[in-house]
Tab-separated table of C-alpha atoms in Angstrom:
chain	number	residue	atom	x	y	z
N	1318	MET	CA	176.088	-16.757	-11.398
N	1319	VAL	CA	174.943	-13.435	-9.866
N	1320	LYS	CA	172.423	-15.054	-7.633
N	1321	TYR	CA	171.730	-12.194	-5.259
N	1322	LYS	CA	167.953	-12.072	-5.041
N	1323	HIS	CA	167.448	-10.873	-1.470
N	1324	ILE	CA	169.822	-8.436	0.227
N	1325	LEU	CA	169.814	-7.800	3.971
N	1326	VAL	CA	171.287	-4.462	5.020
N	1327	ALA	CA	172.500	-3.792	8.551
N	1328	VAL	CA	171.259	-0.288	9.251
N	1329	GLU	CA	172.669	2.334	11.604
N	1330	LEU	CA	170.004	4.728	12.809
N	1331	ASP	CA	172.312	7.536	13.810
N	1332	PRO	CA	170.884	10.775	12.339
N	1333	THR	CA	174.393	11.947	11.420
N	1334	CYS	CA	174.885	8.779	9.369
N	1335	ASP	CA	174.610	9.050	5.607
N	1336	ASN	CA	173.356	5.484	5.204
N	1337	ILE	CA	175.835	4.846	2.453
N	1338	ALA	CA	175.546	1.081	2.928
N	1339	VAL	CA	171.753	1.217	2.518
N	1340	LYS	CA	171.975	3.418	-0.551
N	1341	ARG	CA	174.644	1.173	-2.084
N	1342	ALA	CA	172.479	-1.926	-1.399
N	1343	LEU	CA	169.422	-0.310	-2.898
N	1344	ALA	CA	171.276	0.746	-6.032
N	1345	LEU	CA	172.714	-2.764	-6.394
N	1346	SER	CA	169.278	-4.297	-5.865
N	1347	LYS	CA	167.884	-2.290	-8.762
N	1348	VAL	CA	170.570	-3.551	-11.140
N	1349	LEU	CA	170.188	-7.122	-9.899
N	1350	ASP	CA	166.397	-6.983	-9.518
N	1351	ALA	CA	166.726	-8.121	-5.898
N	1352	LYS	CA	164.632	-7.525	-2.775
N	1353	VAL	CA	166.119	-5.422	0.066
N	1354	THR	CA	165.350	-5.817	3.760
N	1355	LEU	CA	166.659	-3.379	6.387
N	1356	VAL	CA	167.584	-4.681	9.818
N	1357	HIS	CA	168.586	-2.760	12.935
N	1358	ALA	CA	169.599	-4.251	16.265
N	1359	VAL	CA	168.833	-2.456	19.519
N	1360	GLU	CA	171.363	-3.656	22.090
N	1361	HIS	CA	170.061	-4.815	25.468
N	1362	MET	CA	170.626	-1.990	27.933
N	1363	SER	CA	170.635	-4.234	31.000
N	1364	SER	CA	174.231	-5.225	30.411
N	1365	TYR	CA	175.334	-1.585	30.189
N	1366	GLY	CA	173.367	-0.803	33.297
N	1367	ALA	CA	174.951	-3.654	35.217
N	1368	ALA	CA	178.401	-2.375	34.326
N	1369	TYR	CA	177.629	0.918	36.047
N	1370	GLY	CA	175.716	-0.624	38.929
N	1371	ILE	CA	172.373	0.758	37.779
N	1372	ALA	CA	169.184	-1.096	36.925
N	1373	VAL	CA	167.845	-0.395	33.443
N	1374	GLY	CA	164.192	-1.211	33.273
N	1375	ALA	CA	162.115	-2.735	30.493
N	1376	ASP	CA	160.541	0.713	29.997
N	1377	VAL	CA	163.883	2.163	28.890
N	1378	GLU	CA	164.368	-0.670	26.401
N	1379	GLU	CA	160.837	-0.139	25.119
N	1380	MET	CA	161.601	3.518	24.553
N	1381	LEU	CA	164.791	2.613	22.693
N	1382	ILE	CA	162.855	0.278	20.424
N	1383	GLU	CA	160.169	2.924	19.778
N	1384	ASN	CA	162.820	5.481	18.890
N	1385	ALA	CA	164.555	3.022	16.592
N	1386	GLN	CA	161.258	2.139	14.917
N	1387	LYS	CA	160.574	5.828	14.275
N	1388	ALA	CA	164.041	6.416	12.824
N	1389	MET	CA	163.755	3.226	10.719
N	1390	ASP	CA	160.367	4.329	9.360
N	1391	GLU	CA	161.725	7.771	8.416
N	1392	LEU	CA	164.623	6.095	6.625
N	1393	GLY	CA	162.398	3.524	4.901
N	1394	ASP	CA	159.937	6.192	3.752
N	1395	LYS	CA	162.783	8.369	2.459
N	1396	LEU	CA	164.471	5.570	0.543
N	1397	GLY	CA	161.337	3.759	-0.604
N	1398	VAL	CA	161.714	0.523	1.377
N	1399	PRO	CA	158.250	-0.911	2.190
N	1400	GLU	CA	157.243	-1.370	5.851
N	1401	SER	CA	157.261	-5.144	5.570
N	1402	HIS	CA	160.988	-4.941	4.761
N	1403	ARG	CA	162.030	-3.047	7.896
N	1404	ILE	CA	163.112	-5.095	10.917
N	1405	ILE	CA	163.955	-3.954	14.440
N	1406	LYS	CA	165.171	-6.585	16.909
N	1407	MET	CA	166.653	-6.539	20.398
N	1408	GLY	CA	170.047	-8.161	20.757
N	1409	PRO	CA	173.727	-7.942	19.868
N	1410	ALA	CA	174.060	-6.673	16.270
N	1411	LYS	CA	176.025	-9.637	14.917
N	1412	LEU	CA	173.584	-12.198	16.296
N	1413	VAL	CA	170.525	-10.252	15.089
N	1414	ILE	CA	171.979	-9.817	11.590
N	1415	LEU	CA	172.993	-13.460	11.245
N	1416	ALA	CA	169.662	-14.756	12.617
N	1417	GLU	CA	167.631	-12.562	10.233
N	1418	ALA	CA	169.854	-13.547	7.301
N	1419	GLU	CA	169.101	-17.216	7.928
N	1420	GLU	CA	165.446	-16.648	8.738
N	1421	LEU	CA	164.905	-14.713	5.506
N	1422	LYS	CA	167.301	-16.884	3.491
N	1423	VAL	CA	169.006	-13.829	2.021
N	1424	ASP	CA	171.940	-14.349	-0.299
N	1425	LEU	CA	173.863	-11.157	0.436
N	1426	ILE	CA	174.403	-9.191	3.643
N	1427	VAL	CA	175.573	-5.581	3.340
N	1428	VAL	CA	177.324	-3.999	6.349
N	1429	GLY	CA	179.001	-0.653	6.777
N	1430	SER	CA	182.667	-0.678	7.695
N	1431	HIS	CA	184.030	2.530	9.194
N	1432	GLY	CA	187.366	3.775	8.057
N	1433	ARG	CA	188.408	5.603	11.189
N	1434	HIS	CA	190.200	3.691	13.898
N	1435	GLY	CA	188.288	3.719	17.116
N	1436	ILE	CA	184.874	3.478	15.485
N	1437	ARG	CA	186.459	0.921	13.183
N	1438	LEU	CA	187.349	-1.239	16.147
N	1439	LEU	CA	183.748	-1.414	17.289
N	1440	LEU	CA	182.003	-1.737	13.950
N	1441	GLY	CA	184.760	-3.739	12.416
N	1442	SER	CA	184.163	-6.446	14.949
N	1443	THR	CA	180.510	-6.695	13.933
N	1444	ALA	CA	181.507	-6.798	10.263
N	1445	ASN	CA	184.103	-9.486	11.039
N	1446	ALA	CA	181.666	-11.534	13.059
N	1447	VAL	CA	179.091	-11.291	10.283
N	1448	ILE	CA	181.580	-12.354	7.623
N	1449	HIS	CA	182.722	-15.323	9.676
N	1450	GLY	CA	179.296	-16.398	10.773
N	1451	ALA	CA	177.359	-15.739	7.592
N	1452	LYS	CA	176.188	-18.592	5.411
N	1453	CYS	CA	176.047	-16.206	2.448
N	1454	ASP	CA	178.232	-13.520	0.857
N	1455	VAL	CA	178.905	-10.258	2.694
N	1456	LEU	CA	179.576	-6.861	1.160
N	1457	ALA	CA	181.459	-4.501	3.463
N	1458	VAL	CA	180.738	-0.945	2.342
N	1459	ARG	CA	183.466	1.453	3.374
N	1460	ILE	CA	182.127	4.418	5.259
N	1461	VAL	CA	184.404	7.410	5.627
N	1462	ASP	CA	182.980	9.482	8.450
N	1463	GLY	CA	181.824	12.841	7.290
N	1464	GLU	CA	182.210	11.946	3.616
N	1465	LYS	CA	179.166	12.451	1.421
N	1466	LYS	CA	178.670	9.998	-1.410
B	1372	MET	CA	175.119	4.992	-6.793
B	1373	VAL	CA	176.448	1.632	-8.005
B	1374	LYS	CA	179.844	3.001	-8.799
B	1375	TYR	CA	181.764	-0.261	-9.162
B	1376	LYS	CA	183.685	0.195	-12.363
B	1377	HIS	CA	186.843	-1.805	-11.654
B	1378	ILE	CA	186.786	-4.981	-9.534
B	1379	LEU	CA	189.949	-6.593	-8.164
B	1380	VAL	CA	189.635	-10.275	-7.322
B	1381	ALA	CA	192.027	-12.048	-4.989
B	1382	VAL	CA	192.651	-15.376	-6.725
B	1383	GLU	CA	193.595	-18.720	-5.221
B	1384	LEU	CA	195.490	-20.887	-7.671
B	1385	ASP	CA	194.836	-24.212	-5.997
B	1386	PRO	CA	193.719	-26.636	-8.722
B	1387	THR	CA	191.066	-28.079	-6.366
B	1388	CYS	CA	189.581	-24.598	-5.941
B	1389	ASP	CA	186.367	-23.797	-7.810
B	1390	ASN	CA	187.196	-20.130	-8.103
B	1391	ILE	CA	183.759	-19.163	-6.920
B	1392	ALA	CA	184.931	-15.669	-5.990
B	1393	VAL	CA	186.309	-15.094	-9.502
B	1394	LYS	CA	183.159	-16.382	-11.153
B	1395	ARG	CA	180.952	-14.253	-8.885
B	1396	ALA	CA	183.057	-11.161	-9.652
B	1397	LEU	CA	182.928	-11.787	-13.386
B	1398	ALA	CA	179.163	-12.243	-13.349
B	1399	LEU	CA	178.774	-9.055	-11.296
B	1400	SER	CA	181.089	-7.179	-13.660
B	1401	LYS	CA	178.879	-8.081	-16.614
B	1402	VAL	CA	175.762	-6.698	-14.932
B	1403	LEU	CA	177.601	-3.568	-13.791
B	1404	ASP	CA	179.670	-3.174	-16.947
B	1405	ALA	CA	182.874	-3.126	-14.854
B	1406	LYS	CA	186.453	-4.192	-15.542
B	1407	VAL	CA	187.892	-7.189	-13.644
B	1408	THR	CA	191.544	-7.672	-12.657
B	1409	LEU	CA	192.779	-10.896	-11.085
B	1410	VAL	CA	195.576	-10.728	-8.512
B	1411	HIS	CA	197.496	-13.566	-6.860
B	1412	ALA	CA	200.155	-13.215	-4.179
B	1413	VAL	CA	203.066	-15.658	-3.989
B	1414	GLU	CA	204.304	-15.611	-0.384
B	1415	HIS	CA	208.039	-15.219	0.175
B	1416	MET	CA	209.451	-18.676	0.932
B	1417	SER	CA	212.503	-17.387	2.820
B	1418	SER	CA	210.439	-16.882	5.975
B	1419	TYR	CA	209.111	-20.427	5.847
B	1420	GLY	CA	212.621	-21.708	5.229
B	1421	ALA	CA	214.023	-19.764	8.138
B	1422	ALA	CA	211.451	-21.311	10.474
B	1423	TYR	CA	212.745	-24.790	9.619
B	1424	GLY	CA	216.398	-23.771	9.541
B	1425	ILE	CA	216.731	-24.230	5.791
B	1426	ALA	CA	217.759	-21.729	3.192
B	1427	VAL	CA	215.269	-21.231	0.391
B	1428	GLY	CA	216.979	-19.811	-2.636
B	1429	ALA	CA	215.780	-17.272	-5.176
B	1430	ASP	CA	215.514	-20.136	-7.679
B	1431	VAL	CA	212.753	-21.745	-5.601
B	1432	GLU	CA	210.833	-18.470	-5.470
B	1433	GLU	CA	211.299	-18.059	-9.200
B	1434	MET	CA	209.840	-21.505	-9.752
B	1435	LEU	CA	206.857	-20.651	-7.523
B	1436	ILE	CA	206.181	-17.521	-9.532
B	1437	GLU	CA	206.459	-19.423	-12.830
B	1438	ASN	CA	203.989	-22.047	-11.589
B	1439	ALA	CA	201.613	-19.376	-10.379
B	1440	GLN	CA	201.827	-17.557	-13.701
B	1441	LYS	CA	201.025	-20.786	-15.549
B	1442	ALA	CA	198.003	-21.502	-13.316
B	1443	MET	CA	196.834	-17.865	-13.572
B	1444	ASP	CA	197.065	-18.000	-17.368
B	1445	GLU	CA	195.039	-21.196	-17.512
B	1446	LEU	CA	192.397	-19.630	-15.282
B	1447	GLY	CA	192.376	-16.349	-17.240
B	1448	ASP	CA	192.081	-18.173	-20.554
B	1449	LYS	CA	189.265	-20.378	-19.224
B	1450	LEU	CA	187.262	-17.473	-17.817
B	1451	GLY	CA	188.039	-14.928	-20.509
B	1452	VAL	CA	190.105	-12.452	-18.492
B	1453	PRO	CA	192.673	-10.760	-20.765
B	1454	GLU	CA	196.406	-11.114	-20.023
B	1455	SER	CA	196.771	-7.447	-19.100
B	1456	HIS	CA	194.301	-8.028	-16.246
B	1457	ARG	CA	196.230	-10.868	-14.573
B	1458	ILE	CA	198.668	-9.888	-11.831
B	1459	ILE	CA	201.159	-12.088	-9.947
B	1460	LYS	CA	203.160	-10.438	-7.152
B	1461	MET	CA	205.517	-11.669	-4.422
B	1462	GLY	CA	204.489	-10.803	-0.862
B	1463	PRO	CA	201.979	-11.332	1.881
B	1464	ALA	CA	198.469	-11.649	0.343
B	1465	LYS	CA	196.857	-8.788	2.260
B	1466	LEU	CA	199.625	-6.325	1.392
B	1467	VAL	CA	199.696	-7.353	-2.266
B	1468	ILE	CA	195.908	-7.074	-2.585
B	1469	LEU	CA	195.712	-3.675	-0.868
B	1470	ALA	CA	198.669	-2.274	-2.844
B	1471	GLU	CA	197.191	-3.370	-6.167
B	1472	ALA	CA	193.765	-2.026	-5.211
B	1473	GLU	CA	195.269	1.396	-4.596
B	1474	GLU	CA	197.586	1.262	-7.614
B	1475	LEU	CA	194.704	0.374	-9.952
B	1476	LYS	CA	192.196	2.594	-8.124
B	1477	VAL	CA	189.624	-0.204	-8.079
B	1478	ASP	CA	186.307	0.445	-6.322
B	1479	LEU	CA	185.540	-3.115	-5.198
B	1480	ILE	CA	187.763	-5.921	-3.938
B	1481	VAL	CA	186.352	-9.477	-4.036
B	1482	VAL	CA	187.877	-12.048	-1.668
B	1483	GLY	CA	186.955	-15.633	-0.929
B	1484	SER	CA	186.042	-16.431	2.642
B	1485	HIS	CA	186.152	-20.087	3.608
B	1486	GLY	CA	183.397	-21.507	5.729
B	1487	ARG	CA	185.323	-24.280	7.444
B	1488	HIS	CA	187.211	-23.518	10.586
B	1489	GLY	CA	190.908	-24.145	10.218
B	1490	ILE	CA	191.122	-22.866	6.673
B	1491	ARG	CA	188.833	-20.078	7.780
B	1492	LEU	CA	191.360	-18.974	10.346
B	1493	LEU	CA	194.021	-18.519	7.702
B	1494	LEU	CA	191.960	-16.995	4.924
B	1495	GLY	CA	189.642	-15.174	7.221
B	1496	SER	CA	192.568	-13.170	8.488
B	1497	THR	CA	193.433	-12.053	4.941
B	1498	ALA	CA	189.799	-11.134	4.331
B	1499	ASN	CA	189.704	-9.223	7.633
B	1500	ALA	CA	192.933	-7.414	6.910
B	1501	VAL	CA	191.697	-6.484	3.452
B	1502	ILE	CA	188.385	-5.159	4.780
B	1503	HIS	CA	190.120	-3.100	7.463
B	1504	GLY	CA	192.865	-1.795	5.227
B	1505	ALA	CA	190.891	-1.249	2.031
B	1506	LYS	CA	190.002	2.212	0.847
B	1507	CYS	CA	187.100	0.757	-1.138
B	1508	ASP	CA	184.239	-1.724	-0.619
B	1509	VAL	CA	185.011	-5.411	-0.134
B	1510	LEU	CA	182.804	-8.338	-1.104
B	1511	ALA	CA	183.550	-11.487	0.866
B	1512	VAL	CA	182.308	-14.443	-1.171
B	1513	ARG	CA	181.554	-17.440	0.994
B	1514	ILE	CA	183.324	-20.526	-0.173
B	1515	VAL	CA	182.090	-23.851	1.136
B	1516	ASP	CA	184.847	-26.355	0.544
B	1517	GLY	CA	183.876	-29.015	-1.879
B	1518	GLU	CA	180.623	-27.299	-2.799
B	1519	LYS	CA	180.005	-26.654	-6.477
B	1520	LYS	CA	178.171	-23.485	-7.414
């Protein structure tokens, strides 16, 4: 009945973030003998730019992806997730997460869910969208900002 | 890091329901060596009655609780959950689930999340409310109506 064999974790690459969701997923994967893949979505900047009347070029987006890749590699190296299980994609987080989950046929998605209002509103909506759109189970890991676990 | 030691499962007592969330939680609890408590909320009928201009007496609510208790006991007996780990409470599902989670200091709540729209709207809102209000992690188990797992 515990059929989780491949876990997809939505990763935040904020250096102040403790990556509790990733650590929880990795610990769970060891007990369940499951694979873990990390995914991070880099949002398209053009829409932000348009809102402020500025043009954001492809070079800026490229830089964002490079920075994300670097942060992802540091995280993967630190936590022992092989390179082939680290994914960076451009696009809205919920769409990227759901698309990768289907592509990889994972059976569990792990997302962080912030406890503070404000941040909660933003990240909660990704978590909600993932839960509603996912064709598999979703574990929402509660993240209390500033709390070490 | 896998700290789940007590899992609270929100139970539907519909006889057509396969109780996939309960079975998933029980299987997970065996791997993690965790306790499992089942909780079911019986909604107050007075609010429904008021909407249709009819008075719903305490006797009707008592009957609902008795029926729920009977169904819960059948489920608990079938799945091997001891009587002391079966809870029936009156109230809105999300409030009952969150209150019991805090009362019992559980570290994981498991809720079913229906895949079909319509039902999804109703149950999704409970799942959402639980995720946003919970002080612990929440596992949303995807339930595809009519699918056997």
